Coordinates of C-alpha atoms in Angstrom, one line a residue:
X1 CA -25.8 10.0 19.2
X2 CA -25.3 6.6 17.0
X3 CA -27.1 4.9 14.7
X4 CA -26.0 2.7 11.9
X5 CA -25.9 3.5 7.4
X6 CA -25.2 1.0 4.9
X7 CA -22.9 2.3 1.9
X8 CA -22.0 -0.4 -0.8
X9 CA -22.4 -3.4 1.3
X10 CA -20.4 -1.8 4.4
X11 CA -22.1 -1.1 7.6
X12 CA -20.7 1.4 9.6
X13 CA -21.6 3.2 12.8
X14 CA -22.2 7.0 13.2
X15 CA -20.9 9.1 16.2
X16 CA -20.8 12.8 16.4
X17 CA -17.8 14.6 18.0
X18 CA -18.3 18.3 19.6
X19 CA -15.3 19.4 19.5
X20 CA -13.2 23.1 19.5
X21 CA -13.2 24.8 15.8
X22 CA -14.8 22.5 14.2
X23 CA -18.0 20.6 14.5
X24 CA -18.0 17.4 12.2
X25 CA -19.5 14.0 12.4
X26 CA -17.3 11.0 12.5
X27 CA -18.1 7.5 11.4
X28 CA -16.2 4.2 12.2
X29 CA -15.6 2.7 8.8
X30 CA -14.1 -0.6 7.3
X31 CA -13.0 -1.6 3.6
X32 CA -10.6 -4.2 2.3
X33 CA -7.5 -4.3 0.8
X34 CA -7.3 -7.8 -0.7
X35 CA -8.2 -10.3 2.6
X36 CA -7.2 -7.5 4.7
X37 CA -9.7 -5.3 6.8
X38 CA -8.8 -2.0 6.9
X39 CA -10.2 0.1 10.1
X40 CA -11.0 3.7 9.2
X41 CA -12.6 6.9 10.6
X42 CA -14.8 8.8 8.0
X43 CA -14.9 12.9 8.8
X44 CA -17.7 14.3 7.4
X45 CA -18.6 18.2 7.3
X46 CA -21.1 19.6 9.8
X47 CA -23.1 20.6 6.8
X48 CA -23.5 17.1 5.5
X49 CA -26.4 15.8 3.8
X50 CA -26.7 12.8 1.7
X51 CA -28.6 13.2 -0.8
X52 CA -25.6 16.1 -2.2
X53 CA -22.4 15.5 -3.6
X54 CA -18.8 16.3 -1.9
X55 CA -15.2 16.5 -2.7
X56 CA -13.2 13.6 -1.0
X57 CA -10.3 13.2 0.6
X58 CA -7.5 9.9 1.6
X59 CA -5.7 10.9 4.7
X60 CA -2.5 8.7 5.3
X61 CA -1.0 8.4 8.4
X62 CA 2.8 8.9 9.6
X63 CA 5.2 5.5 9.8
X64 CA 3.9 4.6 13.2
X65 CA 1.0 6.7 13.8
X66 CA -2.7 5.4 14.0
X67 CA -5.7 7.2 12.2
X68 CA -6.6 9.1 16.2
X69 CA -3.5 11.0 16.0
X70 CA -2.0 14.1 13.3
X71 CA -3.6 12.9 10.4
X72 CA -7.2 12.6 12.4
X73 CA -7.0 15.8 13.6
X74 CA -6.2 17.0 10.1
X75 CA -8.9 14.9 8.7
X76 CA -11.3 17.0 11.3
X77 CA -10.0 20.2 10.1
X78 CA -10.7 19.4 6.6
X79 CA -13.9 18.1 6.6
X80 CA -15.0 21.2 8.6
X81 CA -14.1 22.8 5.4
X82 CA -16.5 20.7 3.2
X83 CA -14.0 17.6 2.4
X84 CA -15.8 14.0 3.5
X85 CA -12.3 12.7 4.6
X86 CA -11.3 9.4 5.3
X87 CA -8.2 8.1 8.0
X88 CA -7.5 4.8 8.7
X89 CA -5.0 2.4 10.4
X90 CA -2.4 0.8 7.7
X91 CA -2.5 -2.5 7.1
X92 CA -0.9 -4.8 9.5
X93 CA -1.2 -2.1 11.8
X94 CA -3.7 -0.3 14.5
X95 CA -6.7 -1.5 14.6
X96 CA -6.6 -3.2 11.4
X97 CA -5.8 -6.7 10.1
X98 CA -3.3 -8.3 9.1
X99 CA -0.1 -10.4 9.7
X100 CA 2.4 -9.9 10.8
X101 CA 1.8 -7.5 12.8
X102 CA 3.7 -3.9 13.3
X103 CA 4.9 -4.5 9.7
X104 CA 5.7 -1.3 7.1
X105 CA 5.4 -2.5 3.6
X106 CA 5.5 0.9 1.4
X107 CA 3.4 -1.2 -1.8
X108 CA 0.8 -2.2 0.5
X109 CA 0.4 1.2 2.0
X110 CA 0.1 2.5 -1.4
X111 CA -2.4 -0.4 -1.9
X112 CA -3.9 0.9 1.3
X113 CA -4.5 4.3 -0.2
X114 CA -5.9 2.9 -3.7
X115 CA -8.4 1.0 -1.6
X116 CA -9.4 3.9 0.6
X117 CA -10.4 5.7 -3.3
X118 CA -12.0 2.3 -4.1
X119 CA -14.1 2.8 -0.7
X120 CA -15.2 6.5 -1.5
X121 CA -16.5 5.5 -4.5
X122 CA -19.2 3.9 -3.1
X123 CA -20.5 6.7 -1.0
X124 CA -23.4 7.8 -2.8
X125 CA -22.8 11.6 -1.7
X126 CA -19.1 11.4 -2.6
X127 CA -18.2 12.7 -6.0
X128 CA -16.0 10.4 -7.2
X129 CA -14.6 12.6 -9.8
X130 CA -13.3 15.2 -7.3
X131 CA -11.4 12.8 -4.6
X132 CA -8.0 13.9 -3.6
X133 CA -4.9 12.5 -1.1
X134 CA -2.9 13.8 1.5
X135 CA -0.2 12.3 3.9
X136 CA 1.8 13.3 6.7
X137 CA 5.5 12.6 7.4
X138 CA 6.3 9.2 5.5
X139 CA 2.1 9.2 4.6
X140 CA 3.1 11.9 2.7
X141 CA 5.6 10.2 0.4
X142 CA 2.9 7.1 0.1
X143 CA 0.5 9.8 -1.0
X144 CA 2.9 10.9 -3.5
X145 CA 3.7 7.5 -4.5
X146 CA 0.0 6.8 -4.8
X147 CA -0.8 9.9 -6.9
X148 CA 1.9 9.0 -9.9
X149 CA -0.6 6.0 -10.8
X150 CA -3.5 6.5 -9.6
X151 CA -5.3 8.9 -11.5
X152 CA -9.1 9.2 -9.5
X153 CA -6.5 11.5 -7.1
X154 CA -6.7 14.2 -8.3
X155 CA -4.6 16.4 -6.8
X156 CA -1.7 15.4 -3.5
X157 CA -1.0 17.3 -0.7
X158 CA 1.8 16.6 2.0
X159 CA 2.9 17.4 5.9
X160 CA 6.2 17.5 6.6
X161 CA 7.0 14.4 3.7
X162 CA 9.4 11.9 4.7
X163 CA 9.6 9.0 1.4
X164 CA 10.4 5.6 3.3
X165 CA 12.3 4.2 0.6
X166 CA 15.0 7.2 0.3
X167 CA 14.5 7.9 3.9
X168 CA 15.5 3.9 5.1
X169 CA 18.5 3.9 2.7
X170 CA 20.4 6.8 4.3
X171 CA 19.1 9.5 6.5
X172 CA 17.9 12.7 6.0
X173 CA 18.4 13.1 2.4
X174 CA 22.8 11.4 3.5
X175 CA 22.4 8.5 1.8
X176 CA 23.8 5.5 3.2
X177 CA 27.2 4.2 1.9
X178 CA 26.5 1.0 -0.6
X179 CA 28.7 -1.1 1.9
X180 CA 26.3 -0.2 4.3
X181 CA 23.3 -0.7 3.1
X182 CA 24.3 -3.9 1.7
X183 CA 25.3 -5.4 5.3
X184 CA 21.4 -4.1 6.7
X185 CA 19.9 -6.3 3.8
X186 CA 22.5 -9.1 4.9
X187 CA 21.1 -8.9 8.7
X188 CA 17.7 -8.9 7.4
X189 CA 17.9 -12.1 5.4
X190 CA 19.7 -13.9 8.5
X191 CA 16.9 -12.4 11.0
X192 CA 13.8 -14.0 8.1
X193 CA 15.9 -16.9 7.9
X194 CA 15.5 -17.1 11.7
X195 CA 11.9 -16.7 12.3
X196 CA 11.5 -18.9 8.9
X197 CA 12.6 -21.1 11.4
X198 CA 10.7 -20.5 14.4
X199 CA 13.1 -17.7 15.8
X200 CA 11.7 -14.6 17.5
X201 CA 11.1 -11.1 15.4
X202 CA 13.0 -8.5 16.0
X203 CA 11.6 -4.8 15.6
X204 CA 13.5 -1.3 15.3
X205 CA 11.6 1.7 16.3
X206 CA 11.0 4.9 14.6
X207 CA 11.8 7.1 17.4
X208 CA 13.2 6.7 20.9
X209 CA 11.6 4.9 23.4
X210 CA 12.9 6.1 26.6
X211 CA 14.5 9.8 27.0
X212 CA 18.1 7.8 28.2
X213 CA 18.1 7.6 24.2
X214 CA 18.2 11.2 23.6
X215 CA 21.2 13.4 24.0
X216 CA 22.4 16.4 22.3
X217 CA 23.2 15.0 19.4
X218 CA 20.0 13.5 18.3
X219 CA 18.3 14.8 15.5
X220 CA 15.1 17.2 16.4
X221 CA 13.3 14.7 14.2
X222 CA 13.8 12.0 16.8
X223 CA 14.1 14.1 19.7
X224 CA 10.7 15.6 19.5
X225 CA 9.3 12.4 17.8
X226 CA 10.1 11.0 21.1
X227 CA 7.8 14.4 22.7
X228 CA 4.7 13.3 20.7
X229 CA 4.3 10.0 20.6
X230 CA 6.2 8.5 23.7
X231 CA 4.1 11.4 25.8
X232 CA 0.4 12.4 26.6
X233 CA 1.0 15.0 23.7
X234 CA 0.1 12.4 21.2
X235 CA 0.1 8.7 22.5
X236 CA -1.8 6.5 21.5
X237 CA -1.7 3.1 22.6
X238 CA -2.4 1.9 19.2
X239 CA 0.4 3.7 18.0
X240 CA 3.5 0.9 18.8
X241 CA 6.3 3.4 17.4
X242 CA 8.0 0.6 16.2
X243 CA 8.2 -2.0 13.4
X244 CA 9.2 -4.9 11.9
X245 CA 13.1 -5.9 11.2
X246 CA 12.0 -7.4 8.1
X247 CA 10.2 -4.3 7.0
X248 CA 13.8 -3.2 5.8
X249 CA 14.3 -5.2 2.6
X250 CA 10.9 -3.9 1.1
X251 CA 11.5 -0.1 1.8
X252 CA 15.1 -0.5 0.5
X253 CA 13.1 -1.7 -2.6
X254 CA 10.8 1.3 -2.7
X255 CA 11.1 4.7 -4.0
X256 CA 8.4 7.1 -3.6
X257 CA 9.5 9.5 -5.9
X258 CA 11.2 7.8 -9.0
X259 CA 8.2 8.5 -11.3
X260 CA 7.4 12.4 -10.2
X261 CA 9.1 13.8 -13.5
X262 CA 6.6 11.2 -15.8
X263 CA 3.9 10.2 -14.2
X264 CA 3.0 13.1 -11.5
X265 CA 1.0 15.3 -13.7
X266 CA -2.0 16.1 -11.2
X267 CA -1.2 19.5 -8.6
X268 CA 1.2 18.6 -5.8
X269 CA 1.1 20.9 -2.8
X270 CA 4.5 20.0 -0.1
X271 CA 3.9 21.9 3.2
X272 CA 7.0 21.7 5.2
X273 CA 8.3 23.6 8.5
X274 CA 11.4 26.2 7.7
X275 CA 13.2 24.3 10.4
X276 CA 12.5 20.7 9.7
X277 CA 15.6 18.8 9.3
X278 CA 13.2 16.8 6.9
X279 CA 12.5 19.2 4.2
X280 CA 15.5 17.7 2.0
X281 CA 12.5 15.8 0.7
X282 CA 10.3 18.1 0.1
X283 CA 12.7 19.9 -1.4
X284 CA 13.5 16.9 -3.8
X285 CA 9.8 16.1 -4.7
X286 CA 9.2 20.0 -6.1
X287 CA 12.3 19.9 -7.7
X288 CA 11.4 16.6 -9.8
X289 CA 8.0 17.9 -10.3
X290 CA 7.0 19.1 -13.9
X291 CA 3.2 19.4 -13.5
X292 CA 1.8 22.0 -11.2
X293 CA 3.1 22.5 -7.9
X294 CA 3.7 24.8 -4.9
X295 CA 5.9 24.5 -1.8
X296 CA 4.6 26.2 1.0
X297 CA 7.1 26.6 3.7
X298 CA 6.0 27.2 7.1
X299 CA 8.4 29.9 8.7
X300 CA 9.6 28.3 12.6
X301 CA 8.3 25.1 12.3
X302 CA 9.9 21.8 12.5
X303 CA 8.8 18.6 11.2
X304 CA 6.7 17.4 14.4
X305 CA 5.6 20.9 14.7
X306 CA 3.8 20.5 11.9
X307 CA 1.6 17.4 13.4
X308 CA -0.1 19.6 16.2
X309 CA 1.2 23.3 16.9
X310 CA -2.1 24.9 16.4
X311 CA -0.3 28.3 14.7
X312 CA 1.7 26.2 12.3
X313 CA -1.6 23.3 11.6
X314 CA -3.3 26.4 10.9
X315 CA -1.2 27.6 8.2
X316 CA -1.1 24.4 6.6
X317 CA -5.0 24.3 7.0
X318 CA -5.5 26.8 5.1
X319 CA -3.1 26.7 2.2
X320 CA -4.6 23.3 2.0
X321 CA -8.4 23.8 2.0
X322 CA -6.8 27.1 -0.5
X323 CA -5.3 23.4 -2.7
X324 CA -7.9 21.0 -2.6
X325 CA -10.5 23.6 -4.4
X326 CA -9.0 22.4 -7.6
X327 CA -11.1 19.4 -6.8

């Protein structure tokens, strides 16, 4: 079934989904941030009508995921549960616009995230008073990031958090030696400097490419990074695994968590696997918190675990729907 609605000047086209557990409707959606279009997927619960009013939710996506993959199929679970929740591909990446592509800037994901709130607001049977954010993996330090200054979310909610800021300048919660991370800067401002002048990009990836790569010293993070998204588990050929060399000097810059203690007053929920060699940060984020929060750990489950292992994206389901009634 399609057919086509008009919501504050933005045209989008319905589609509904059968799919296992949960029947919702999903729409293909588009807003801007600044001259950018973004491309989004709206989820909307199988209970929808719109001439009522529903709590909202901003999904954000993993560093180089796409709006089909974890965060969709959270998105699905959630509306399910009464949440109109919106995905979408970060700027610069997927299939939204932008240039250059493949590039991670951590402000304009944030930016992203604001303007995701901006678009919910003019769905007449959103209540815009009772919107909420959630990420996965580095989408859940954005949504934290988001959260300290933008006060229409209400609450946050994380997967398996990964900050890119603190997460590019060491790894793991190790930061980097200074020495270090001073010669990385260095090789980025030779590499600009080079395709300032017509020179080729160069891009580092996010997890291996080929399984040569991995051996039995590589991190479960990259290892079964590699399982998801270089495999039919959860490729997607918008999903490049890999950005930008000159995406390094701009997450250096960034910290997703330097204004928790201050400015994070709204609920903060950080679901994160018992095994996950990520959960340093989670970790880190409740411990800077001073508003309301919970950390829910998930007993046996890694960080990629938490993207699609049914009994662990149950647990986190549930705890989450449990969250967002504050809204």
């Amino acid at each position: 079934m399609s057919a086509s609605a008009n919501y504050g000047g933005r045209t989008a086209r319905w589609r509904t989904k059968a799919e296992k557990r949960a029947r919702t409707m999903v729409k293909t959606v588009s807003f801007r941030n600044k001259a950018v279009e973004i491309s989004g997927h709206l989820h909307l619960p199988d209970n929808f009508r719109e001439d009522e009013k529903f709590p909202a939710l901003v999904g954000v996506h993993p560093a180089g995921g796409v709006k089909e993959q974890t965060i969709g199929a959270y998105a699905k679970r959630l509306a399910a549960q009464g949440f109109v929740t919106v995905v979408y591909d970060s700027s610069y990446q997927g299939e939204s616009g932008g240039e250059p592509r493949l590039l991670e800037d951590p402000a304009t994901r944030v930016e992203d995230a604001r303007c995701a709130a901006d678009f919910l607001t003019t769905l007449p049977f959103v209540d815009s008073e009772r919107i909420g954010v959630f990420g996965i993996c580095a989408g859940g330090g954005y949504a934290i990031s988001a959260a300290q200054t933008e006060r229409r979310f209400k609450a946050v909610a994380t997967v398996s958090a990964a900050p890119m800021g603190e997460g590019s300048r060491g790894f793991l919660g190790h930061m980097s030696p200074v020495a270090e991370q001073i010669g990385t800067l260095e090789m980025v401002a030779k590499q600009r400097t080079a395709e300032a002048r017509g020179g080729t990009p160069l891009y580092a990836t996010f997890v291996p490419e080929t399984l040569e790569e991995i051996d039995e010293n590589t991190p479960d993070l990259l290892r079964e990074g590699y399982d998801y998204y270089r495999t039919p588990r959860g490729r997607h050929p918008n999903s490049k695994g890999r950005f930008l060399l000159t995406s390094m000097d701009k997450m250096f810059a960034f910290s997703a968590f330097d204004q928790i203690p201050t400015l994070l007053t709204q609920p903060m929920l950080l679901v994160v696997g018992s095994k996950a060699d990520t959960k340093v940060f989670s970790d880190q984020a409740y411990e800077l918190s001073k508003g309301p929060k919970e950390l829910f750990v998930v007993e046996g489950a890694t960080h990629i675990a938490m993207y699609d292992v049914p009994e662990y994206v149950d647990q986190a389901i549930t705890k989450m729907v449990e969250f967002f009634a504050v809204l």
